[in-house]
mmCIF file of C-alpha atoms in Angstrom:
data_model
loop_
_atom_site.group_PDB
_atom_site.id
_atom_site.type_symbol
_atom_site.label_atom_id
_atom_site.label_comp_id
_atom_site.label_asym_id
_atom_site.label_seq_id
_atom_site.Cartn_x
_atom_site.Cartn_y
_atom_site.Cartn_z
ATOM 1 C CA UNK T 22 -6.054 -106.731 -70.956
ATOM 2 C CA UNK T 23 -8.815 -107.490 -73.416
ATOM 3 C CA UNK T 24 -11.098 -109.107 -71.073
ATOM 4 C CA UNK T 25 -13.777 -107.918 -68.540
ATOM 5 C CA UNK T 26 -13.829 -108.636 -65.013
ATOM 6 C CA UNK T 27 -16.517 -111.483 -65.549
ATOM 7 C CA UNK T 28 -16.029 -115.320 -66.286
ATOM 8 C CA UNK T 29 -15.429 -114.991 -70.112
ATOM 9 C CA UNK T 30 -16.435 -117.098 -73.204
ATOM 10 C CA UNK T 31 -14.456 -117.200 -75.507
ATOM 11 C CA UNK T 32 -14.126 -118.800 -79.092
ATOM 12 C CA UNK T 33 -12.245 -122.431 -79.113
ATOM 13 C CA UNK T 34 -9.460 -120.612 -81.383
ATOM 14 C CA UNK T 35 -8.804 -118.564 -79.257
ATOM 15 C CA UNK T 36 -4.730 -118.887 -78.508
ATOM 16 C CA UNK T 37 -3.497 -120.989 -75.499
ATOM 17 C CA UNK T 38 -2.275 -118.180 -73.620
ATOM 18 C CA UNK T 39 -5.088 -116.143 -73.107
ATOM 19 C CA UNK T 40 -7.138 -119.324 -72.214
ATOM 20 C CA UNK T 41 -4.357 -119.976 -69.621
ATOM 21 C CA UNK T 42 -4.685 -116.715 -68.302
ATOM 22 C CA UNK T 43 -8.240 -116.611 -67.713
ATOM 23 C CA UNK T 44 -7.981 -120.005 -65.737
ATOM 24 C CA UNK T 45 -5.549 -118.220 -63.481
ATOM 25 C CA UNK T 46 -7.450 -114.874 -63.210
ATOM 26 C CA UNK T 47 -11.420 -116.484 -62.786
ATOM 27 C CA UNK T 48 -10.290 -120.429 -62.133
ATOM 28 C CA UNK T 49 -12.923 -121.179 -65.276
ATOM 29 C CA UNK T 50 -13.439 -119.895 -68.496
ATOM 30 C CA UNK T 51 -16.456 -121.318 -71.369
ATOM 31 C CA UNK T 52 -15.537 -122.252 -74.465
ATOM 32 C CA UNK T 53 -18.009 -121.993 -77.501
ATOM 33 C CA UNK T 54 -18.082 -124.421 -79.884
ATOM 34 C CA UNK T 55 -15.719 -126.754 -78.205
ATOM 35 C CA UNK T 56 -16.770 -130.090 -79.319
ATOM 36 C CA UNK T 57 -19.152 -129.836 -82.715
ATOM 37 C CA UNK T 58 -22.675 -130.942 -82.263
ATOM 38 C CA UNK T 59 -23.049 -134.333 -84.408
ATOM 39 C CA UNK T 60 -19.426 -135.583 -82.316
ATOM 40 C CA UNK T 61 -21.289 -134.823 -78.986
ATOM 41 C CA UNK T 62 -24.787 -136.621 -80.584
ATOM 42 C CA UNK T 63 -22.744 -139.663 -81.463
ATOM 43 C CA UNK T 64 -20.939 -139.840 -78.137
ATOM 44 C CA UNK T 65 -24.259 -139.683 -76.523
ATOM 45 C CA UNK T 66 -25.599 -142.387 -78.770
ATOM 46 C CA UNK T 67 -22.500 -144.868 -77.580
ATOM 47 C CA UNK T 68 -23.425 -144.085 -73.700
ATOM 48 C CA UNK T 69 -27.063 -143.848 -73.989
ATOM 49 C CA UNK T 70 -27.506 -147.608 -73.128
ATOM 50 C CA UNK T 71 -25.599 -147.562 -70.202
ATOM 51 C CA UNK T 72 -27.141 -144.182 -69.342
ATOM 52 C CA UNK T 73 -30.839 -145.680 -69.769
ATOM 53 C CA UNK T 74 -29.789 -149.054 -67.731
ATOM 54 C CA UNK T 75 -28.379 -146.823 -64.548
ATOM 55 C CA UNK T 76 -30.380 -147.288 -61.495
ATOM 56 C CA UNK T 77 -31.444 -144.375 -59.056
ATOM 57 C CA UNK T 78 -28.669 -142.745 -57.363
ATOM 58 C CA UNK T 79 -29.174 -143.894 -53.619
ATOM 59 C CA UNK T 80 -26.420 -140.989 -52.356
ATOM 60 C CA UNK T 81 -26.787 -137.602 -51.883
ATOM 61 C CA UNK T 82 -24.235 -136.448 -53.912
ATOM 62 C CA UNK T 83 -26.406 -136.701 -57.017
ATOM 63 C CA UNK T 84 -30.090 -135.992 -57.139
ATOM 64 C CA UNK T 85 -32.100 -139.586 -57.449
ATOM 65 C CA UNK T 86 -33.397 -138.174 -61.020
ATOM 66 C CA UNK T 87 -29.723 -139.113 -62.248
ATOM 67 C CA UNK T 88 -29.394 -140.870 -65.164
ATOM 68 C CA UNK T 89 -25.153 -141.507 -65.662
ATOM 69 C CA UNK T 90 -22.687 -143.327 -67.281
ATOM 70 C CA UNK T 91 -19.246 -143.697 -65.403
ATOM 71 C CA UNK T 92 -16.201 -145.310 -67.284
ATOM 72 C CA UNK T 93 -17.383 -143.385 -70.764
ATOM 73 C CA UNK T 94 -14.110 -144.365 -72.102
ATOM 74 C CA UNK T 95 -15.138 -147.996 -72.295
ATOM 75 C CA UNK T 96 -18.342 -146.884 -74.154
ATOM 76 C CA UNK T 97 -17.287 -144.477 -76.319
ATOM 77 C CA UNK T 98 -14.489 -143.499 -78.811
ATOM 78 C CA UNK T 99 -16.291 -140.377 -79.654
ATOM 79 C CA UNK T 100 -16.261 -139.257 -76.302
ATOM 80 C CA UNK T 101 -11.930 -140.534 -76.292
ATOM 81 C CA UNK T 102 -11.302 -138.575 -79.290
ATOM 82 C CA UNK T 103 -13.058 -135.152 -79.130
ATOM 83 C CA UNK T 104 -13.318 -134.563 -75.589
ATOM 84 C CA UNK T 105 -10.758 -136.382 -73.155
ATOM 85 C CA UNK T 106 -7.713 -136.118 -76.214
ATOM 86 C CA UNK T 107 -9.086 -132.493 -77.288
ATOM 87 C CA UNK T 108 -6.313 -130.752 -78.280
ATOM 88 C CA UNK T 109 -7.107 -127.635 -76.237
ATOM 89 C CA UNK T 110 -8.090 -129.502 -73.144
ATOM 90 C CA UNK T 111 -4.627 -131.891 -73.398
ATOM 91 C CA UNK T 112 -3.091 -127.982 -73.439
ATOM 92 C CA UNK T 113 -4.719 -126.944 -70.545
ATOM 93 C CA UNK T 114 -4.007 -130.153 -68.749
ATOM 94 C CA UNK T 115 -0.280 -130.267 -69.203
ATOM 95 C CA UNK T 116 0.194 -126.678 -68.265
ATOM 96 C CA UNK T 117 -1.310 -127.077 -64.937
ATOM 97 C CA UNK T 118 -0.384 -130.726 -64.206
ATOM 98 C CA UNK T 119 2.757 -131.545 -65.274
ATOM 99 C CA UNK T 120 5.059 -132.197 -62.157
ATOM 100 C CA UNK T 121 8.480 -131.609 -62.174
ATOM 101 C CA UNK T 122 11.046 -132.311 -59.514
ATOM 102 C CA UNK T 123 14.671 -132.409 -59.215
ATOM 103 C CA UNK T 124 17.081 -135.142 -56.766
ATOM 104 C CA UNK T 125 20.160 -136.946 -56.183
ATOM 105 C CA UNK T 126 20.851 -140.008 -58.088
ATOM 106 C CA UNK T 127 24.057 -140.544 -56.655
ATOM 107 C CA UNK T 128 26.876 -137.797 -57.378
ATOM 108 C CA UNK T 129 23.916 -136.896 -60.590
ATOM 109 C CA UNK T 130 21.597 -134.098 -60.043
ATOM 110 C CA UNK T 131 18.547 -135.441 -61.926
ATOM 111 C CA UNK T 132 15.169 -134.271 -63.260
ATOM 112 C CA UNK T 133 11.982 -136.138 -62.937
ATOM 113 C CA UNK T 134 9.130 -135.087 -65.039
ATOM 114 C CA UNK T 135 5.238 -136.578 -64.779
ATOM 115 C CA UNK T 136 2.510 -136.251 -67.074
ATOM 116 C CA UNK T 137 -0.958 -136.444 -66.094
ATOM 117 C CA UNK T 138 -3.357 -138.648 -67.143
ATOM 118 C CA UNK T 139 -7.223 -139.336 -66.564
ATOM 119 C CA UNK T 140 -8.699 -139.084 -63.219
ATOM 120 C CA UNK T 141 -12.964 -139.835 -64.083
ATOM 121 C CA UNK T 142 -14.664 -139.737 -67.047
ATOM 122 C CA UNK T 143 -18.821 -139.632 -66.342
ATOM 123 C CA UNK T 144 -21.795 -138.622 -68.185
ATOM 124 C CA UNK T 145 -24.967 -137.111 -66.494
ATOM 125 C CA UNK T 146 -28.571 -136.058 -67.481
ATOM 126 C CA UNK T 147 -30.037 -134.413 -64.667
ATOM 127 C CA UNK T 148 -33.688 -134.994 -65.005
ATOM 128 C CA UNK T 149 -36.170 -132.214 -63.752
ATOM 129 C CA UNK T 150 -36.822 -131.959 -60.338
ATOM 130 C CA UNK T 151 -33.449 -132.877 -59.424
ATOM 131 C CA UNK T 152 -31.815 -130.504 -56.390
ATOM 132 C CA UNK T 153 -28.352 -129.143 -56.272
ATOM 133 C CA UNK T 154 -25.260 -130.349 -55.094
ATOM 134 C CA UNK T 155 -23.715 -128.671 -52.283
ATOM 135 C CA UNK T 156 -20.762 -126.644 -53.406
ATOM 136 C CA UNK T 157 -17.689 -128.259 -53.477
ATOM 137 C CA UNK T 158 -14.393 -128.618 -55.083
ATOM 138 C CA UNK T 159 -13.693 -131.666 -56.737
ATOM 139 C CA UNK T 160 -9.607 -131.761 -55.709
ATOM 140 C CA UNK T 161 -10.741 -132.732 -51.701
ATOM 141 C CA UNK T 162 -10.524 -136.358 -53.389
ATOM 142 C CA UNK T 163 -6.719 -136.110 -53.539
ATOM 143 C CA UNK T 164 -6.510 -134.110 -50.325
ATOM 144 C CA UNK T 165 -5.161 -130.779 -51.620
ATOM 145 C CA UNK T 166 -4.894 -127.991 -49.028
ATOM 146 C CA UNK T 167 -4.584 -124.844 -50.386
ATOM 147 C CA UNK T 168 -3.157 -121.138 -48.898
ATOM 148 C CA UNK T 169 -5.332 -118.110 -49.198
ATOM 149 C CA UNK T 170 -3.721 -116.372 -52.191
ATOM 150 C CA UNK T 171 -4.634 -112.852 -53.671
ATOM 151 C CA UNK T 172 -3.991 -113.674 -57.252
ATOM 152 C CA UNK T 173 -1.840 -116.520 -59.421
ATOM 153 C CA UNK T 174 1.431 -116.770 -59.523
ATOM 154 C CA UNK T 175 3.193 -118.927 -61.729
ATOM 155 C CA UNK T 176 6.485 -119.713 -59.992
ATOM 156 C CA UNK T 177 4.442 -120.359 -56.683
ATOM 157 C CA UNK T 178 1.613 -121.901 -57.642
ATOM 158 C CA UNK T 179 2.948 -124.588 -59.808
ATOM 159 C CA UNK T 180 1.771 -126.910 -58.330
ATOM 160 C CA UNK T 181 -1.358 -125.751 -56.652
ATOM 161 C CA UNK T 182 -3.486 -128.000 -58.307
ATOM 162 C CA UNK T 183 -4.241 -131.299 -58.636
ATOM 163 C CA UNK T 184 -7.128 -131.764 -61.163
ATOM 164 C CA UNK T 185 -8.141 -129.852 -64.105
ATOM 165 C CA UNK T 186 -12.215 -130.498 -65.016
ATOM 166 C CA UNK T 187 -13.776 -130.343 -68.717
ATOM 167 C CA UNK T 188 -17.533 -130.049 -69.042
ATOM 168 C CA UNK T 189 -19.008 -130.316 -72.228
ATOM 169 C CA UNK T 190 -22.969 -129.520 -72.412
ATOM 170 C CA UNK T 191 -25.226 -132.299 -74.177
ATOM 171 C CA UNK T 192 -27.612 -130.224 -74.676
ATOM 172 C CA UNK T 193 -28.714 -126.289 -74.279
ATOM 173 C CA UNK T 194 -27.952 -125.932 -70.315
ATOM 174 C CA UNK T 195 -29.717 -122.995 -68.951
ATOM 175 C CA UNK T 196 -30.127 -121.787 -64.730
ATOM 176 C CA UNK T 197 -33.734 -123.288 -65.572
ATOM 177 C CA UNK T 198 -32.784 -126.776 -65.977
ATOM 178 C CA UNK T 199 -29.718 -126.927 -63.460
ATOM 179 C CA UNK T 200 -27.263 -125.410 -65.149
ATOM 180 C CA UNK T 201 -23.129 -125.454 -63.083
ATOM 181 C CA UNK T 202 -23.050 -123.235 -60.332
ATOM 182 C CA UNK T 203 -19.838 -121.758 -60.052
ATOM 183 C CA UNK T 204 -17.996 -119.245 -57.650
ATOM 184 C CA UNK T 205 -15.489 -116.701 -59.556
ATOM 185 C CA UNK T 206 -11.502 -116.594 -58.538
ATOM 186 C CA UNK T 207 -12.765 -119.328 -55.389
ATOM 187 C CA UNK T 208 -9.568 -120.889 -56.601
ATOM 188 C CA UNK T 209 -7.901 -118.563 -54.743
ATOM 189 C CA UNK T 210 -9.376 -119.284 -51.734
ATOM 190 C CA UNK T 211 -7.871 -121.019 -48.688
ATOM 191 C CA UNK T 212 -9.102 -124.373 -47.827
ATOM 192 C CA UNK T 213 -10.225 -123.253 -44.365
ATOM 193 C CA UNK T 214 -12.152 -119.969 -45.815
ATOM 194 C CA UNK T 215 -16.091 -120.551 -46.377
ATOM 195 C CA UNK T 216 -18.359 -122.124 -46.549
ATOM 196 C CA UNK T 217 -19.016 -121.471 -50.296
ATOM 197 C CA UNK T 218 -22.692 -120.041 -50.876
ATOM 198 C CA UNK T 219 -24.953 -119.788 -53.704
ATOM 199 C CA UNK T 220 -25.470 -116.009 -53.827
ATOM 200 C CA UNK T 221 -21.633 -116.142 -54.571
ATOM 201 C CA UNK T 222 -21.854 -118.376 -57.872
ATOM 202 C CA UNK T 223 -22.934 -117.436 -61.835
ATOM 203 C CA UNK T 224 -24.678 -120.022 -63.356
ATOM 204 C CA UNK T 225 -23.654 -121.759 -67.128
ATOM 205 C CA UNK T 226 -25.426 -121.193 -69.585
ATOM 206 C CA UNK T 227 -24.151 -123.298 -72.435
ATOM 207 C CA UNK T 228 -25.383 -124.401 -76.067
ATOM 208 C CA UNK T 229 -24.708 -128.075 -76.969
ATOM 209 C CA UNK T 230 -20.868 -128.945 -77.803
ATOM 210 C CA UNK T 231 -19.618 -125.482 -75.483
ATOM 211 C CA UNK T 232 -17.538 -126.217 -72.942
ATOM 212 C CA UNK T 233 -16.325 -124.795 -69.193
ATOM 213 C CA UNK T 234 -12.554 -125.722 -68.145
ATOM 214 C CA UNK T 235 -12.381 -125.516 -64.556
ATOM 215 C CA UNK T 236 -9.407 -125.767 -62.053
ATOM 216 C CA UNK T 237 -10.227 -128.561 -59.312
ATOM 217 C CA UNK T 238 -9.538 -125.924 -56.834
ATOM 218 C CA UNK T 239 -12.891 -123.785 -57.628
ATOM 219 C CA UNK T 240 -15.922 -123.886 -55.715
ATOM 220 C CA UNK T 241 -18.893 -125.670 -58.169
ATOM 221 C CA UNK T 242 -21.728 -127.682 -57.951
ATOM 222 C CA UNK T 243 -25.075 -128.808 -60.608
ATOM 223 C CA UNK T 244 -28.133 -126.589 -59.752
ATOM 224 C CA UNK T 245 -31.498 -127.702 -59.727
ATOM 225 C CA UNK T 246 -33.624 -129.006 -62.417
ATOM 226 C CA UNK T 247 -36.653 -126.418 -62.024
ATOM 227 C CA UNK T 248 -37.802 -127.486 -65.202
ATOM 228 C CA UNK T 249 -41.105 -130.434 -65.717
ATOM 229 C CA UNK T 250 -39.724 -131.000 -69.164
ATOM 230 C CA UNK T 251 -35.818 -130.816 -69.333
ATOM 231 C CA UNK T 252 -33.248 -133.324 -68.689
ATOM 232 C CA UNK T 253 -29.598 -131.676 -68.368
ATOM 233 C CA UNK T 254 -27.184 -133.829 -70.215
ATOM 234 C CA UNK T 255 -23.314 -132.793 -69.458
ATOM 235 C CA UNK T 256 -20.221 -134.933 -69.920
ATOM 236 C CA UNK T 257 -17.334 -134.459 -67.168
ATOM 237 C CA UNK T 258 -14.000 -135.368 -67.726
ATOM 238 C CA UNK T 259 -11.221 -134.675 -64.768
ATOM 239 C CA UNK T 260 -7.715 -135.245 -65.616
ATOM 240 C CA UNK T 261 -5.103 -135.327 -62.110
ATOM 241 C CA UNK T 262 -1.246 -135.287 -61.454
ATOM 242 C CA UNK T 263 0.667 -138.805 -62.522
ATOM 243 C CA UNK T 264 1.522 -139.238 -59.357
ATOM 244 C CA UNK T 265 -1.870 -138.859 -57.631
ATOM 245 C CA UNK T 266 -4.586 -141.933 -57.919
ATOM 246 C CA UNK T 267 -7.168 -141.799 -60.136
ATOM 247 C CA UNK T 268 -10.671 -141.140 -59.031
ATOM 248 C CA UNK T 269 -11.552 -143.535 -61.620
ATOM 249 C CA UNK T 270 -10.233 -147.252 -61.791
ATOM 250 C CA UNK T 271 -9.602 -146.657 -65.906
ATOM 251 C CA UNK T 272 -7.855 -150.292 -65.175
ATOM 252 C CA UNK T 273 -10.966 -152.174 -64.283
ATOM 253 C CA UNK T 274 -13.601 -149.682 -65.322
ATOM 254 C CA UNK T 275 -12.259 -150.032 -69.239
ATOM 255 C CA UNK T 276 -11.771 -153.841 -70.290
ATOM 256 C CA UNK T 277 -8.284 -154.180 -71.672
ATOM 257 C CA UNK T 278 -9.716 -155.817 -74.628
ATOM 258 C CA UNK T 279 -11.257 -152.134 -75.204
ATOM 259 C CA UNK T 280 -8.152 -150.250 -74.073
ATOM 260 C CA UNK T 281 -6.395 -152.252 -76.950
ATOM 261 C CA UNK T 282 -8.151 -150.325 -79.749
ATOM 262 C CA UNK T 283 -6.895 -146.383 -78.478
ATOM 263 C CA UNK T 284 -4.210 -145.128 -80.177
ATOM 264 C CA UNK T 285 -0.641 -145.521 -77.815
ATOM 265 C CA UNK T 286 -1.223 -141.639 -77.013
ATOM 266 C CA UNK T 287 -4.680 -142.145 -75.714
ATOM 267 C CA UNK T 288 -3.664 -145.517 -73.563
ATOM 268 C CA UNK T 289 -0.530 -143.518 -71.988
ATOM 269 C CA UNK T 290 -3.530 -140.880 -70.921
ATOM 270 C CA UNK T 291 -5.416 -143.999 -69.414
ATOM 271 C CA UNK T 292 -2.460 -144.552 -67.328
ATOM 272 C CA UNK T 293 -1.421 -147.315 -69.645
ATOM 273 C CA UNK T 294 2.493 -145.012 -68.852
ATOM 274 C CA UNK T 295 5.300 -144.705 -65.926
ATOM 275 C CA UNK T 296 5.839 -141.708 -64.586
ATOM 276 C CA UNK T 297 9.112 -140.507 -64.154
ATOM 277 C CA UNK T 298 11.186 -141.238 -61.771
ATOM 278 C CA UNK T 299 9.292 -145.040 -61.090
ATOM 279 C CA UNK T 300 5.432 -144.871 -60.184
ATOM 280 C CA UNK T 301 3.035 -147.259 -62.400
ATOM 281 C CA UNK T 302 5.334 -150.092 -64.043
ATOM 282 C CA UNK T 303 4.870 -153.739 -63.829
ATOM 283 C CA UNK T 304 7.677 -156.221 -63.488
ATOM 284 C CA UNK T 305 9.423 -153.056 -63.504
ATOM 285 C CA UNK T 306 8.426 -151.849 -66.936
ATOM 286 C CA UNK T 307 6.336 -149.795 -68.654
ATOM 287 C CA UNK T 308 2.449 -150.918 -68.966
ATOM 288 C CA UNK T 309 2.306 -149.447 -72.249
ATOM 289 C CA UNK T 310 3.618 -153.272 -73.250
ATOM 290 C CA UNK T 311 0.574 -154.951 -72.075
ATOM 291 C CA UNK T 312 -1.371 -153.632 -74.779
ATOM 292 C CA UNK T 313 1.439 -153.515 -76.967
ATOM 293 C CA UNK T 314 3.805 -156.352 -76.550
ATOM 294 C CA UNK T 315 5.303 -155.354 -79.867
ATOM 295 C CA UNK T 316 6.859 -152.668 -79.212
ATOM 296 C CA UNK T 317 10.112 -152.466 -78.156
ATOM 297 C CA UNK T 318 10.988 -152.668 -74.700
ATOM 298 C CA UNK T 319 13.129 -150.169 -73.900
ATOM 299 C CA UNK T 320 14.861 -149.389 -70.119
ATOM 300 C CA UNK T 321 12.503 -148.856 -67.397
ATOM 301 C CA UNK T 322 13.262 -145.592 -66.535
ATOM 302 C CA UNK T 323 14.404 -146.273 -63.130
#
């Protein structure tokens, strides 16, 4: 193979396969050049307001020098377009998300197939001064349990995950100014093996519009802002299984009046979709006609 034994960055053309493979092998690969520079300005521009209005994060999840914006997909079509429908990332996120499972339906031996759709869609500046998160893995929210494995296997591992992550960098992220901490191949680990520490992660270090995929399952966390000059802005997006709940309320958090102006391909990522055999309909059909009470209504799929 190609590649070294470290977390790789590659170039955004680089083919599907080998992007796939480095997810498996390291749980996160960085992208350059994901996203181009003016699309992530602009998409910043549409948050900013509600980025500027946020008040100080009163958890400890998030440092209190936090400045966010949840529900981006109500504030910005920018941010729809280039980041959460990227091509490569909608790649990525069917590979590793797509559930299928087979039944009885009667004397018919019948396959189900769901799609995933969004799970949280946030941006973040980190101002400086802000402390680290503790390391984590973002898939405890849907109560995954993994198996100590050695490496990925495709047949078993399936469905080992539950969430696939996409952060794109607002801005030049460095160590300095709190760039991701990361833990290589802690994908593999077993849910009861830890804790996680720090002297196990790399840090990004990302130009504005790069990206890092990341599988739920890895061990991650922001650093700390050590800068007295530097605010770190990222965008996350987290896309889960069809049949898990969103982290994110895209129902409430995104006024349908909004929701309304997506493309159909972009509301059936919402959720605005069923997934196979009969989870998310109303009066037993399809949500998609909500928004678009034109179309057709075809059977419910159940």
């Amino acid at each position: 193979m190609k590649y070294s034994s470290q977390v790789q960055r590659v170039a955004a053309d680089t083919p599907l396969d080998d992007i796939l493979y480095l997810l498996k092998r390291d749980g996160g690969v960085f992208i350059k050049g994901l996203v181009s520079q003016a699309d992530v300005d602009k998409a910043y521009a549409e948050c900013r307001p509600k980025m500027e209005s946020s008040t100080e994060w009163s958890g400890s999840f998030f440092p209190k020098e936090t400045a966010r914006a949840t529900s981006v997909l109500a504030l910005s079509p920018t941010y729809a377009e280039t980041q959460v429908m990227n091509p490569l990332y909608q790649s990525v996120v069917d590979h590793f998300l797509t559930t299928r499972t087979s039944y009885w339906w009667g004397t018919e031996w019948k396959e189900s197939v769901s799609k995933p759709y969004v799970h949280s869609c946030t941006a973040m500046s980190i101002g400086p001064g802000g402390k680290a998160q503790p390391l984590h893995r973002d898939d405890y929210i849907n109560h995954n349990v993994h198996e100590d494995i050695d490496e990925w296997n495709d047949e078993r591992d399936k469905n080992r995950e539950s969430a696939v992550g996409l952060f794109v960098a607002g801005c030049r992220v460095t160590k300095e100014n709190g760039g991701t901490q990361f833990i290589p191949r802690s994908h593999l680990w077993g849910t009861e093996r830890g804790p996680p520490r720090v002297d196990q992660c790399i840090f990004a270090d990302m130009e504005k519009g790069d990206a890092f995929l990341m599988l739920a399952s890895a061990y991650h966390g922001g650093g700390t802002n050590l800068t007295t000059d530097q605010a770190r802005l990222m965008f996350a997006t987290f896309s889960v299984r069809g049949h898990l709940r969103q982290e994110e309320n895209q129902f409430l958090a995104v006024p349908q009046e909004i929701a309304k102006r997506y493309d159909q391909k972009t509301q059936a990522f919402m959720g605005y979709s069923m997934t196979d055999p009969a989870c998310g309909y109303v009066d037993q059909i399809d949500p998609i006609f909500l928004l678009r009470p034109e179309l057709k209504r075809g059977p419910s799929g159940f």
